[in-house]
PDB file of C-alpha atoms in Angstrom:
ATOM      1  CA  THR J   1      12.314   4.804  -5.550  1.00 58.00           C
ATOM      2  CA  GLN J   2      12.420   4.469  -9.357  1.00 62.00           C
ATOM      3  CA  MET J   3      16.186   4.907  -9.353  1.00 61.00           C
ATOM      4  CA  GLY J   4      16.987   3.124  -6.102  1.00 64.00           C
ATOM      5  CA  ILE J   5      17.964   6.389  -4.425  1.00 67.00           C
ATOM      6  CA  GLU J   6      17.015   6.911  -0.789  1.00 69.00           C
ATOM      7  CA  PRO J   7      14.772   9.954  -0.140  1.00 68.00           C
ATOM      8  CA  ASP J   8      17.365  11.453   2.204  1.00 73.00           C
ATOM      9  CA  ASP J   9      20.175  11.100  -0.361  1.00 72.00           C
ATOM     10  CA  PRO J  10      21.092  14.545  -1.767  1.00 76.00           C
ATOM     11  CA  ARG J  11      20.577  13.174  -5.308  1.00 70.00           C
ATOM     12  CA  GLY J  12      16.937  12.419  -4.518  1.00 67.00           C
ATOM     13  CA  GLN J  13      16.012  15.435  -2.410  1.00 67.00           C
ATOM     14  CA  LEU J  14      14.241  17.249  -5.244  1.00 66.00           C
ATOM     15  CA  GLU J  15      12.386  14.125  -6.358  1.00 64.00           C
ATOM     16  CA  ALA J  16      11.281  12.447  -3.117  1.00 60.00           C
ATOM     17  CA  GLY J  17       7.543  12.626  -2.611  1.00 60.00           C
ATOM     18  CA  ARG J  18       6.767  14.337  -5.929  1.00 60.00           C
ATOM     19  CA  VAL J  19       5.200  11.343  -7.653  1.00 60.00           C
ATOM     20  CA  GLY J  20       3.806   8.467  -5.621  1.00 65.00           C
ATOM     21  CA  ALA J  21       5.219   7.134  -2.387  1.00 72.00           C
ATOM     22  CA  ALA J  22       8.903   6.820  -1.571  1.00 73.00           C
ATOM     23  CA  ILE J  23       9.457   3.178  -0.585  1.00 80.00           C
ATOM     24  CA  SER J  24      12.942   2.416   0.711  1.00 80.00           C
ATOM     25  CA  THR J  25      12.384  -0.308   3.287  1.00 87.00           C
ATOM     26  CA  LEU J  26      10.106  -3.185   4.117  1.00 92.00           C
ATOM     27  CA  ASP J  27       8.728  -1.027   6.926  1.00 94.00           C
ATOM     28  CA  ASP J  28       7.751   1.624   4.337  1.00 90.00           C
ATOM     29  CA  MET J  29       5.957  -1.042   2.293  1.00 92.00           C
ATOM     30  CA  GLU J  30       4.156  -2.469   5.310  1.00 95.00           C
ATOM     31  CA  ARG J  31       3.003   1.010   6.370  1.00 94.00           C
ATOM     32  CA  LEU J  32       1.817   1.770   2.844  1.00 92.00           C
ATOM     33  CA  TYR J  33      -0.413  -1.315   2.800  1.00 94.00           C
ATOM     34  CA  ASP J  34      -1.400  -1.280   6.469  1.00 95.00           C
ATOM     35  CA  GLY J  35      -5.113  -2.052   6.662  1.00 95.00           C
ATOM     36  CA  ILE J  36      -5.307  -3.004   2.982  1.00 96.00           C
ATOM     37  CA  PRO J  37      -5.880  -6.774   2.676  1.00 97.00           C
ATOM     38  CA  LEU J  38      -3.415  -7.833  -0.009  1.00 96.00           C
ATOM     39  CA  ASP J  39      -5.335 -11.041  -0.676  1.00 95.00           C
ATOM     40  CA  GLN J  40      -8.456  -9.029  -1.598  1.00 96.00           C
ATOM     41  CA  VAL J  41      -7.117  -6.191  -3.766  1.00 96.00           C
ATOM     42  CA  SER J  42      -5.138  -5.879  -6.954  1.00 95.00           C
ATOM     43  CA  THR J  43      -2.430  -3.219  -7.025  1.00 92.00           C
ATOM     44  CA  SER J  44      -0.505  -1.689  -9.891  1.00 89.00           C
ATOM     45  CA  THR J  45       2.797   0.126  -9.589  1.00 85.00           C
ATOM     46  CA  ALA J  46       5.229   1.796 -11.962  1.00 80.00           C
ATOM     47  CA  HIS J  47       8.515   0.283 -10.866  1.00 80.00           C
ATOM     48  CA  ASN J  48      11.032  -0.628 -13.519  1.00 82.00           C
ATOM     49  CA  GLY J  49      14.712  -0.731 -12.547  1.00 81.00           C
ATOM     50  CA  MET J  50      13.690  -1.472  -8.951  1.00 84.00           C
ATOM     51  CA  ALA J  51      10.839  -3.870  -9.827  1.00 89.00           C
ATOM     52  CA  ILE J  52      12.586  -6.872  -8.316  1.00 91.00           C
ATOM     53  CA  VAL J  53      13.146  -5.034  -5.014  1.00 90.00           C
ATOM     54  CA  PHE J  54       9.589  -3.685  -4.974  1.00 90.00           C
ATOM     55  CA  LEU J  55       8.140  -7.138  -5.613  1.00 95.00           C
ATOM     56  CA  ALA J  56      10.254  -8.665  -2.825  1.00 95.00           C
ATOM     57  CA  GLN J  57       9.042  -6.013  -0.374  1.00 94.00           C
ATOM     58  CA  TYR J  58       5.440  -6.450  -1.547  1.00 95.00           C
ATOM     59  CA  VAL J  59       5.611 -10.226  -1.092  1.00 97.00           C
ATOM     60  CA  LEU J  60       7.064  -9.801   2.395  1.00 97.00           C
ATOM     61  CA  ALA J  61       4.388  -7.254   3.323  1.00 97.00           C
ATOM     62  CA  ALA J  62       1.746  -9.719   2.115  1.00 97.00           C
ATOM     63  CA  ARG J  63       3.356 -12.539   4.098  1.00 97.00           C
ATOM     64  CA  GLY J  64       3.222 -10.264   7.150  1.00 96.00           C
ATOM     65  CA  GLN J  65      -0.550 -10.197   6.621  1.00 97.00           C
ATOM     66  CA  GLY J  66      -0.599 -13.986   6.299  1.00 97.00           C
ATOM     67  CA  VAL J  67      -1.048 -13.824   2.518  1.00 98.00           C
ATOM     68  CA  PRO J  68       1.062 -16.267   0.466  1.00 98.00           C
ATOM     69  CA  PRO J  69       2.623 -15.149  -2.834  1.00 98.00           C
ATOM     70  CA  SER J  70       0.215 -17.437  -4.704  1.00 97.00           C
ATOM     71  CA  ALA J  71      -2.694 -15.243  -3.540  1.00 98.00           C
ATOM     72  CA  ILE J  72      -1.374 -11.777  -4.436  1.00 97.00           C
ATOM     73  CA  ARG J  73      -2.808  -9.993  -7.454  1.00 96.00           C
ATOM     74  CA  GLY J  74      -1.524  -6.941  -9.221  1.00 95.00           C
ATOM     75  CA  THR J  75       0.977  -5.600 -11.701  1.00 95.00           C
ATOM     76  CA  VAL J  76       4.479  -4.221 -11.531  1.00 93.00           C
ATOM     77  CA  GLN J  77       5.550  -2.287 -14.625  1.00 91.00           C
ATOM     78  CA  ASN J  78       9.034  -3.885 -14.923  1.00 93.00           C
ATOM     79  CA  ASP J  79       9.394  -2.550 -18.506  1.00 92.00           C
ATOM     80  CA  ILE J  80      13.006  -1.477 -18.301  1.00 91.00           C
ATOM     81  CA  LEU J  81      13.571  -1.144 -22.048  1.00 92.00           C
ATOM     82  CA  LYS J  82      11.189   1.801 -22.297  1.00 89.00           C
ATOM     83  CA  GLU J  83      13.322   3.514 -19.654  1.00 88.00           C
ATOM     84  CA  PHE J  84      16.272   3.384 -22.059  1.00 85.00           C
ATOM     85  CA  LEU J  85      14.116   4.613 -24.942  1.00 86.00           C
ATOM     86  CA  ALA J  86      11.831   7.154 -23.307  1.00 83.00           C
ATOM     87  CA  ARG J  87      12.375   8.113 -19.679  1.00 77.00           C
ATOM     88  CA  GLY J  88      15.947   7.527 -18.544  1.00 76.00           C
ATOM     89  CA  THR J  89      15.157   6.014 -15.136  1.00 77.00           C
ATOM     90  CA  TYR J  90      17.275   2.916 -15.553  1.00 79.00           C
ATOM     91  CA  ILE J  91      19.921   1.778 -13.100  1.00 84.00           C
ATOM     92  CA  PHE J  92      21.835  -1.029 -14.810  1.00 88.00           C
ATOM     93  CA  PRO J  93      22.986  -1.522 -18.420  1.00 93.00           C
ATOM     94  CA  PRO J  94      20.522  -3.128 -20.876  1.00 93.00           C
ATOM     95  CA  ARG J  95      21.555  -6.814 -20.658  1.00 96.00           C
ATOM     96  CA  PRO J  96      21.518  -7.046 -16.824  1.00 95.00           C
ATOM     97  CA  SER J  97      18.297  -5.016 -16.802  1.00 94.00           C
ATOM     98  CA  ILE J  98      16.612  -7.468 -19.187  1.00 96.00           C
ATOM     99  CA  ARG J  99      17.871 -10.368 -17.074  1.00 97.00           C
ATOM    100  CA  LEU J 100      16.321  -8.811 -13.948  1.00 95.00           C
ATOM    101  CA  ALA J 101      13.026  -8.226 -15.769  1.00 96.00           C
ATOM    102  CA  GLY J 102      13.126 -11.894 -16.757  1.00 97.00           C
ATOM    103  CA  ASP J 103      13.853 -12.879 -13.150  1.00 97.00           C
ATOM    104  CA  VAL J 104      10.687 -11.077 -12.005  1.00 97.00           C
ATOM    105  CA  ILE J 105       8.623 -12.753 -14.737  1.00 97.00           C
ATOM    106  CA  GLU J 106      10.060 -16.187 -13.979  1.00 97.00           C
ATOM    107  CA  TRP J 107       9.524 -15.808 -10.229  1.00 97.00           C
ATOM    108  CA  CYS J 108       5.889 -14.843 -10.760  1.00 97.00           C
ATOM    109  CA  ILE J 109       5.281 -17.798 -13.090  1.00 97.00           C
ATOM    110  CA  ASN J 110       6.493 -20.141 -10.358  1.00 97.00           C
ATOM    111  CA  ASN J 111       5.304 -18.383  -7.196  1.00 98.00           C
ATOM    112  CA  ALA J 112       2.709 -15.678  -7.849  1.00 97.00           C
ATOM    113  CA  PRO J 113       0.648 -16.828 -10.855  1.00 95.00           C
ATOM    114  CA  LYS J 114      -2.087 -14.207 -10.287  1.00 96.00           C
ATOM    115  CA  PHE J 115       0.425 -11.349 -10.364  1.00 96.00           C
ATOM    116  CA  ASN J 116       1.308  -9.622 -13.656  1.00 96.00           C
ATOM    117  CA  PRO J 117       5.109  -9.296 -13.631  1.00 96.00           C
ATOM    118  CA  ILE J 118       5.312  -6.843 -16.518  1.00 95.00           C
ATOM    119  CA  SER J 119       3.322  -4.062 -18.152  1.00 94.00           C
ATOM    120  CA  VAL J 120       4.859  -3.064 -21.453  1.00 93.00           C
ATOM    121  CA  SER J 121       4.278   0.627 -22.137  1.00 88.00           C
ATOM    122  CA  ALA J 122       3.457   2.490 -25.323  1.00 86.00           C
ATOM    123  CA  SER J 123       2.320   5.576 -23.424  1.00 85.00           C
ATOM    124  CA  HIS J 124       5.773   6.602 -22.277  1.00 81.00           C
ATOM    125  CA  MET J 125       7.105   6.268 -25.821  1.00 85.00           C
ATOM    126  CA  GLN J 126       4.510   8.735 -27.040  1.00 86.00           C
ATOM    127  CA  GLN J 127       5.189  11.090 -24.148  1.00 84.00           C
ATOM    128  CA  ALA J 128       8.832  11.069 -25.263  1.00 86.00           C
ATOM    129  CA  GLY J 129       7.852  12.085 -28.801  1.00 89.00           C
ATOM    130  CA  ALA J 130       7.207   8.848 -30.689  1.00 87.00           C
ATOM    131  CA  THR J 131       4.311   8.716 -33.128  1.00 89.00           C
ATOM    132  CA  HIS J 132       1.533   6.243 -32.404  1.00 87.00           C
ATOM    133  CA  MET J 133       2.967   3.781 -34.901  1.00 89.00           C
ATOM    134  CA  GLN J 134       6.488   4.129 -33.487  1.00 90.00           C
ATOM    135  CA  ALA J 135       5.217   3.712 -29.934  1.00 89.00           C
ATOM    136  CA  TYR J 136       3.390   0.514 -30.839  1.00 89.00           C
ATOM    137  CA  ALA J 137       6.359  -0.816 -32.778  1.00 91.00           C
ATOM    138  CA  TYR J 138       8.727  -0.211 -29.858  1.00 91.00           C
ATOM    139  CA  THR J 139       6.221  -1.711 -27.441  1.00 92.00           C
ATOM    140  CA  ILE J 140       5.806  -4.912 -29.462  1.00 93.00           C
ATOM    141  CA  ALA J 141       9.581  -5.137 -29.963  1.00 95.00           C
ATOM    142  CA  ASN J 142      10.166  -4.689 -26.216  1.00 95.00           C
ATOM    143  CA  ALA J 143       7.540  -7.334 -25.386  1.00 96.00           C
ATOM    144  CA  GLN J 144       9.322  -9.704 -27.771  1.00 96.00           C
ATOM    145  CA  VAL J 145      12.640  -9.162 -25.973  1.00 97.00           C
ATOM    146  CA  TYR J 146      11.028 -10.037 -22.620  1.00 97.00           C
ATOM    147  CA  LEU J 147       9.315 -13.084 -24.117  1.00 97.00           C
ATOM    148  CA  ASP J 148      12.602 -14.217 -25.668  1.00 97.00           C
ATOM    149  CA  GLU J 149      14.370 -13.817 -22.307  1.00 97.00           C
ATOM    150  CA  VAL J 150      11.921 -16.076 -20.503  1.00 97.00           C
ATOM    151  CA  ILE J 151      11.521 -18.565 -23.378  1.00 97.00           C
ATOM    152  CA  ARG J 152      15.333 -18.903 -23.406  1.00 97.00           C
ATOM    153  CA  ARG J 153      14.955 -20.086 -19.801  1.00 97.00           C
ATOM    154  CA  GLY J 154      12.669 -22.917 -20.860  1.00 97.00           C
ATOM    155  CA  TYR J 155       9.186 -21.435 -20.506  1.00 97.00           C
ATOM    156  CA  SER J 156       6.578 -21.476 -23.267  1.00 96.00           C
ATOM    157  CA  VAL J 157       4.759 -18.508 -24.760  1.00 95.00           C
ATOM    158  CA  ASP J 158       1.549 -19.955 -23.296  1.00 94.00           C
ATOM    159  CA  GLN J 159       3.040 -19.767 -19.785  1.00 93.00           C
ATOM    160  CA  VAL J 160       4.399 -16.254 -20.182  1.00 93.00           C
ATOM    161  CA  ALA J 161       2.174 -14.205 -22.489  1.00 92.00           C
ATOM    162  CA  PRO J 162      -0.981 -14.326 -20.293  1.00 93.00           C
ATOM    163  CA  LEU J 163       0.968 -12.557 -17.532  1.00 94.00           C
ATOM    164  CA  PHE J 164       1.829  -9.555 -19.731  1.00 94.00           C
ATOM    165  CA  THR J 165      -0.216  -6.370 -19.591  1.00 91.00           C
ATOM    166  CA  PHE J 166       0.174  -3.329 -21.816  1.00 90.00           C
ATOM    167  CA  LEU J 167      -0.095   0.388 -21.055  1.00 85.00           C
ATOM    168  CA  ILE J 168      -1.538   1.837 -24.235  1.00 83.00           C
ATOM    169  CA  PRO J 169      -2.988   5.340 -24.704  1.00 76.00           C
ATOM    170  CA  SER J 170      -6.765   5.448 -25.041  1.00 66.00           C
ATOM    171  CA  THR J 171      -6.627   7.721 -28.095  1.00 61.00           C
ATOM    172  CA  VAL J 172      -5.167   6.023 -31.120  1.00 54.00           C
ATOM    173  CA  TYR J 173      -4.828   7.520 -34.577  1.00 52.00           C
ATOM    174  CA  PHE J 174      -3.213   5.538 -37.366  1.00 50.00           C
TER     175      PHE J 174
END
């Protein structure tokens, strides 16, 4: 799911089902949230390159429950830059990836104001070998790129920044 590879594709056979749920279709998403009232819970997922597809499926699953986008709460990671720096699960080159991250943020500003469209991650930087200071520096720099992308589109920091969350390790040593 992270890479947009179907579970039955030979490239994904060793990965499918190892971490989280494989979501390829709207039906998969609807089954995942069957019986879970999406207007009463907040969910958090670690989608990055596929964040825009995940969010579309999530919104449609919520609509199937009679829940409008304005009522959904949760977070999608959508921090594609850390994939280039730390994990490698990106699909598109940097510029189109940043544009897609901005599209998710912009859509949420206008349609799903209770939903956090991005969670900028320091944790993955550290897992990839960065020091605490490096991880925080990369995280703040990445957040600035996403802010710049959406501000360039005409939104203010006050509209955008409250929707950001951060994934930061609980143990910090400076």
